[in-house]
């Protein structure tokens, strides 16, 4: 059975139990702290999505560290969310259950259609304008503090 909790690895370079083809530890770590936080069920769903799509896709953002004790140690985006909630709520990326996939046009359509067909992803964000086009997918729910299912645009 897969672990439903966030697994946090502060020294991911030493983490040898990474069993997720198509995705490297380097692209999944917090871009600010270097910590690796992930959810096994989410990662398995992401591998399935990649296989169903039939093409690789760049990871714009996966885990963003949120430090509830010392907010200054958090990823800048998560820090803003923590500050806005008086230290009570970070964003979905801090759960290890969210990803921003760098795709546009036809590939964005395929990722979106496939993700929706899978019925696993409960949060979907779409940014298909400008130079930073991506699809956000997450599997967060009410127990994580999020209203789901939902879809939004950036």
PDB file of C-alpha atoms in Angstrom:
ATOM      1  CA  UNK A   1       0.000   0.000   0.000  1.00  0.00           C
ATOM      2  CA  UNK A   2       1.238   3.460  -0.853  1.00  0.00           C
ATOM      3  CA  UNK A   3       2.023   6.043   1.765  1.00  0.00           C
ATOM      4  CA  UNK A   4      -0.656   8.756   1.834  1.00  0.00           C
ATOM      5  CA  UNK A   5       1.542  11.218   3.738  1.00  0.00           C
ATOM      6  CA  UNK A   6       4.201  13.634   2.602  1.00  0.00           C
ATOM      7  CA  UNK A   7       7.640  12.033   2.594  1.00  0.00           C
ATOM      8  CA  UNK A   8      10.262  14.735   3.254  1.00  0.00           C
ATOM      9  CA  UNK A   9      13.915  14.128   2.412  1.00  0.00           C
ATOM     10  CA  UNK A  10      16.289  16.937   3.392  1.00  0.00           C
ATOM     11  CA  UNK A  11      19.287  15.418   1.586  1.00  0.00           C
ATOM     12  CA  UNK A  12      17.729  14.011  -1.606  1.00  0.00           C
ATOM     13  CA  UNK A  13      21.092  13.372  -3.253  1.00  0.00           C
ATOM     14  CA  UNK A  14      21.381  10.455  -0.808  1.00  0.00           C
ATOM     15  CA  UNK A  15      17.812   9.272  -1.402  1.00  0.00           C
ATOM     16  CA  UNK A  16      18.098   5.952  -3.208  1.00  0.00           C
ATOM     17  CA  UNK A  17      14.485   4.765  -3.081  1.00  0.00           C
ATOM     18  CA  UNK A  18      13.306   6.913  -5.994  1.00  0.00           C
ATOM     19  CA  UNK A  19      11.324   4.531  -8.202  1.00  0.00           C
ATOM     20  CA  UNK A  20       9.528   6.903 -10.535  1.00  0.00           C
ATOM     21  CA  UNK A  21      10.587   6.579 -14.167  1.00  0.00           C
ATOM     22  CA  UNK A  22      10.459   9.686 -16.353  1.00  0.00           C
ATOM     23  CA  UNK A  23      11.058  12.004 -13.368  1.00  0.00           C
ATOM     24  CA  UNK A  24      14.377  12.759 -11.695  1.00  0.00           C
ATOM     25  CA  UNK A  25      14.925  13.783  -8.090  1.00  0.00           C
ATOM     26  CA  UNK A  26      16.669  16.905  -9.375  1.00  0.00           C
ATOM     27  CA  UNK A  27      13.584  18.197 -11.186  1.00  0.00           C
ATOM     28  CA  UNK A  28      11.223  17.327  -8.322  1.00  0.00           C
ATOM     29  CA  UNK A  29      13.029  19.004  -5.390  1.00  0.00           C
ATOM     30  CA  UNK A  30      12.068  22.392  -3.987  1.00  0.00           C
ATOM     31  CA  UNK A  31      13.865  24.940  -6.164  1.00  0.00           C
ATOM     32  CA  UNK A  32      14.481  27.121  -3.099  1.00  0.00           C
ATOM     33  CA  UNK A  33      15.556  24.693  -0.349  1.00  0.00           C
ATOM     34  CA  UNK A  34      16.634  21.616  -2.293  1.00  0.00           C
ATOM     35  CA  UNK A  35      14.374  19.435  -0.107  1.00  0.00           C
ATOM     36  CA  UNK A  36      12.462  16.617  -1.720  1.00  0.00           C
ATOM     37  CA  UNK A  37       8.889  16.244  -0.538  1.00  0.00           C
ATOM     38  CA  UNK A  38       6.636  13.783  -2.307  1.00  0.00           C
ATOM     39  CA  UNK A  39       3.514  11.682  -2.016  1.00  0.00           C
ATOM     40  CA  UNK A  40       3.813   8.118  -3.322  1.00  0.00           C
ATOM     41  CA  UNK A  41       0.249   7.866  -4.618  1.00  0.00           C
ATOM     42  CA  UNK A  42       0.584  11.186  -6.445  1.00  0.00           C
ATOM     43  CA  UNK A  43       3.877  10.129  -8.012  1.00  0.00           C
ATOM     44  CA  UNK A  44       2.381   6.828  -9.185  1.00  0.00           C
ATOM     45  CA  UNK A  45      -0.493   8.786 -10.760  1.00  0.00           C
ATOM     46  CA  UNK A  46       1.980  11.111 -12.445  1.00  0.00           C
ATOM     47  CA  UNK A  47       3.894   8.158 -13.948  1.00  0.00           C
ATOM     48  CA  UNK A  48       0.596   6.739 -15.225  1.00  0.00           C
ATOM     49  CA  UNK A  49      -0.313  10.129 -16.739  1.00  0.00           C
ATOM     50  CA  UNK A  50       3.060  10.296 -18.496  1.00  0.00           C
ATOM     51  CA  UNK A  51       2.635   6.787 -19.916  1.00  0.00           C
ATOM     52  CA  UNK A  52      -0.919   7.477 -21.104  1.00  0.00           C
ATOM     53  CA  UNK A  53       0.159  10.746 -22.772  1.00  0.00           C
ATOM     54  CA  UNK A  54       2.974   8.979 -24.604  1.00  0.00           C
ATOM     55  CA  UNK A  55       5.443  11.875 -24.379  1.00  0.00           C
ATOM     56  CA  UNK A  56       7.684  13.441 -21.782  1.00  0.00           C
ATOM     57  CA  UNK A  57       6.904  16.783 -20.248  1.00  0.00           C
ATOM     58  CA  UNK A  58       8.998  19.281 -18.322  1.00  0.00           C
ATOM     59  CA  UNK A  59       8.311  19.847 -14.652  1.00  0.00           C
ATOM     60  CA  UNK A  60       8.043  23.590 -14.007  1.00  0.00           C
ATOM     61  CA  UNK A  61       7.389  23.118 -10.298  1.00  0.00           C
ATOM     62  CA  UNK A  62       6.661  20.166  -8.063  1.00  0.00           C
ATOM     63  CA  UNK A  63       7.505  20.333  -4.361  1.00  0.00           C
ATOM     64  CA  UNK A  64       7.695  23.735  -2.644  1.00  0.00           C
ATOM     65  CA  UNK A  65       8.876  23.547   0.932  1.00  0.00           C
ATOM     66  CA  UNK A  66       6.725  25.202   3.600  1.00  0.00           C
ATOM     67  CA  UNK A  67       8.288  25.617   7.030  1.00  0.00           C
ATOM     68  CA  UNK A  68       5.482  26.324   9.499  1.00  0.00           C
ATOM     69  CA  UNK A  69       7.914  27.019  12.347  1.00  0.00           C
ATOM     70  CA  UNK A  70      10.388  29.270  10.558  1.00  0.00           C
ATOM     71  CA  UNK A  71       8.427  30.755   7.657  1.00  0.00           C
ATOM     72  CA  UNK A  72      11.550  32.464   6.264  1.00  0.00           C
ATOM     73  CA  UNK A  73      12.930  29.010   5.373  1.00  0.00           C
ATOM     74  CA  UNK A  74       9.994  28.331   3.058  1.00  0.00           C
ATOM     75  CA  UNK A  75       9.881  28.551  -0.727  1.00  0.00           C
ATOM     76  CA  UNK A  76       9.002  32.206  -1.541  1.00  0.00           C
ATOM     77  CA  UNK A  77       5.582  31.315  -2.979  1.00  0.00           C
ATOM     78  CA  UNK A  78       4.717  29.166   0.029  1.00  0.00           C
ATOM     79  CA  UNK A  79       6.075  31.855   2.371  1.00  0.00           C
ATOM     80  CA  UNK A  80       3.559  34.354   0.932  1.00  0.00           C
ATOM     81  CA  UNK A  81       0.718  31.882   1.426  1.00  0.00           C
ATOM     82  CA  UNK A  82       1.798  31.148   4.990  1.00  0.00           C
ATOM     83  CA  UNK A  83       2.099  34.849   5.807  1.00  0.00           C
ATOM     84  CA  UNK A  84      -1.340  35.543   4.329  1.00  0.00           C
ATOM     85  CA  UNK A  85      -2.861  32.808   6.518  1.00  0.00           C
ATOM     86  CA  UNK A  86      -0.936  33.688   9.710  1.00  0.00           C
ATOM     87  CA  UNK A  87       1.205  30.568   9.306  1.00  0.00           C
ATOM     88  CA  UNK A  88      -1.705  28.171   9.002  1.00  0.00           C
ATOM     89  CA  UNK A  89      -1.955  27.211   5.322  1.00  0.00           C
ATOM     90  CA  UNK A  90       0.536  26.653   2.551  1.00  0.00           C
ATOM     91  CA  UNK A  91      -0.344  25.882  -1.057  1.00  0.00           C
ATOM     92  CA  UNK A  92      -0.932  22.525  -2.683  1.00  0.00           C
ATOM     93  CA  UNK A  93       2.682  22.178  -3.839  1.00  0.00           C
ATOM     94  CA  UNK A  94       3.780  21.908  -0.194  1.00  0.00           C
ATOM     95  CA  UNK A  95       1.730  18.708   0.138  1.00  0.00           C
ATOM     96  CA  UNK A  96       3.702  16.774  -2.470  1.00  0.00           C
ATOM     97  CA  UNK A  97       0.413  16.321  -4.326  1.00  0.00           C
ATOM     98  CA  UNK A  98       0.734  19.064  -6.961  1.00  0.00           C
ATOM     99  CA  UNK A  99       2.734  19.746 -10.095  1.00  0.00           C
ATOM    100  CA  UNK A 100       3.019  22.385 -12.799  1.00  0.00           C
ATOM    101  CA  UNK A 101       3.704  20.708 -16.143  1.00  0.00           C
ATOM    102  CA  UNK A 102       5.304  22.874 -18.834  1.00  0.00           C
ATOM    103  CA  UNK A 103       3.150  22.131 -21.861  1.00  0.00           C
ATOM    104  CA  UNK A 104       1.266  24.256 -24.346  1.00  0.00           C
ATOM    105  CA  UNK A 105      -1.084  23.984 -27.275  1.00  0.00           C
ATOM    106  CA  UNK A 106      -1.651  20.394 -28.492  1.00  0.00           C
ATOM    107  CA  UNK A 107       0.346  18.776 -25.688  1.00  0.00           C
ATOM    108  CA  UNK A 108      -1.487  20.854 -23.079  1.00  0.00           C
ATOM    109  CA  UNK A 109      -4.751  19.594 -24.522  1.00  0.00           C
ATOM    110  CA  UNK A 110      -3.546  15.969 -24.388  1.00  0.00           C
ATOM    111  CA  UNK A 111      -2.315  16.320 -20.785  1.00  0.00           C
ATOM    112  CA  UNK A 112      -5.561  17.986 -19.708  1.00  0.00           C
ATOM    113  CA  UNK A 113      -7.811  15.473 -21.484  1.00  0.00           C
ATOM    114  CA  UNK A 114      -5.829  12.500 -20.178  1.00  0.00           C
ATOM    115  CA  UNK A 115      -5.695  13.843 -16.609  1.00  0.00           C
ATOM    116  CA  UNK A 116      -9.451  14.415 -16.599  1.00  0.00           C
ATOM    117  CA  UNK A 117     -10.106  10.960 -18.069  1.00  0.00           C
ATOM    118  CA  UNK A 118      -8.025   9.390 -15.293  1.00  0.00           C
ATOM    119  CA  UNK A 119     -10.385  10.901 -12.692  1.00  0.00           C
ATOM    120  CA  UNK A 120      -7.598  11.193 -10.096  1.00  0.00           C
ATOM    121  CA  UNK A 121      -6.627  14.841 -10.324  1.00  0.00           C
ATOM    122  CA  UNK A 122      -9.018  17.052  -8.373  1.00  0.00           C
ATOM    123  CA  UNK A 123      -7.359  20.451  -8.848  1.00  0.00           C
ATOM    124  CA  UNK A 124      -6.638  21.731 -12.345  1.00  0.00           C
ATOM    125  CA  UNK A 125      -5.125  25.103 -13.155  1.00  0.00           C
ATOM    126  CA  UNK A 126      -4.515  26.315 -16.685  1.00  0.00           C
ATOM    127  CA  UNK A 127      -2.066  28.966 -17.851  1.00  0.00           C
ATOM    128  CA  UNK A 128      -1.861  29.058 -21.626  1.00  0.00           C
ATOM    129  CA  UNK A 129      -0.775  32.637 -22.261  1.00  0.00           C
ATOM    130  CA  UNK A 130       2.588  34.356 -22.350  1.00  0.00           C
ATOM    131  CA  UNK A 131       5.954  32.664 -22.111  1.00  0.00           C
ATOM    132  CA  UNK A 132       5.255  30.476 -19.065  1.00  0.00           C
ATOM    133  CA  UNK A 133       2.525  28.113 -20.211  1.00  0.00           C
ATOM    134  CA  UNK A 134       1.654  25.186 -17.980  1.00  0.00           C
ATOM    135  CA  UNK A 135      -1.017  22.898 -16.607  1.00  0.00           C
ATOM    136  CA  UNK A 136      -1.274  22.571 -12.812  1.00  0.00           C
ATOM    137  CA  UNK A 137      -2.545  19.226 -11.521  1.00  0.00           C
ATOM    138  CA  UNK A 138      -3.111  18.143  -7.940  1.00  0.00           C
ATOM    139  CA  UNK A 139      -4.832  15.443  -5.932  1.00  0.00           C
ATOM    140  CA  UNK A 140      -5.569  17.555  -2.871  1.00  0.00           C
ATOM    141  CA  UNK A 141      -8.903  17.327  -1.091  1.00  0.00           C
ATOM    142  CA  UNK A 142     -10.832  18.708   1.873  1.00  0.00           C
ATOM    143  CA  UNK A 143      -8.668  16.864   4.401  1.00  0.00           C
ATOM    144  CA  UNK A 144      -5.684  18.762   2.949  1.00  0.00           C
ATOM    145  CA  UNK A 145      -7.596  22.020   3.441  1.00  0.00           C
ATOM    146  CA  UNK A 146      -8.588  22.573  -0.191  1.00  0.00           C
ATOM    147  CA  UNK A 147     -11.937  22.849  -1.913  1.00  0.00           C
ATOM    148  CA  UNK A 148     -11.973  20.158  -4.561  1.00  0.00           C
ATOM    149  CA  UNK A 149     -12.771  19.301  -7.266  1.00  0.00           C
ATOM    150  CA  UNK A 150     -12.113  22.621  -8.955  1.00  0.00           C
ATOM    151  CA  UNK A 151     -10.589  24.190 -12.038  1.00  0.00           C
ATOM    152  CA  UNK A 152      -9.121  27.666 -12.480  1.00  0.00           C
ATOM    153  CA  UNK A 153      -7.093  29.815 -14.839  1.00  0.00           C
ATOM    154  CA  UNK A 154      -4.075  31.986 -14.083  1.00  0.00           C
TER     155      UNK A 154
END
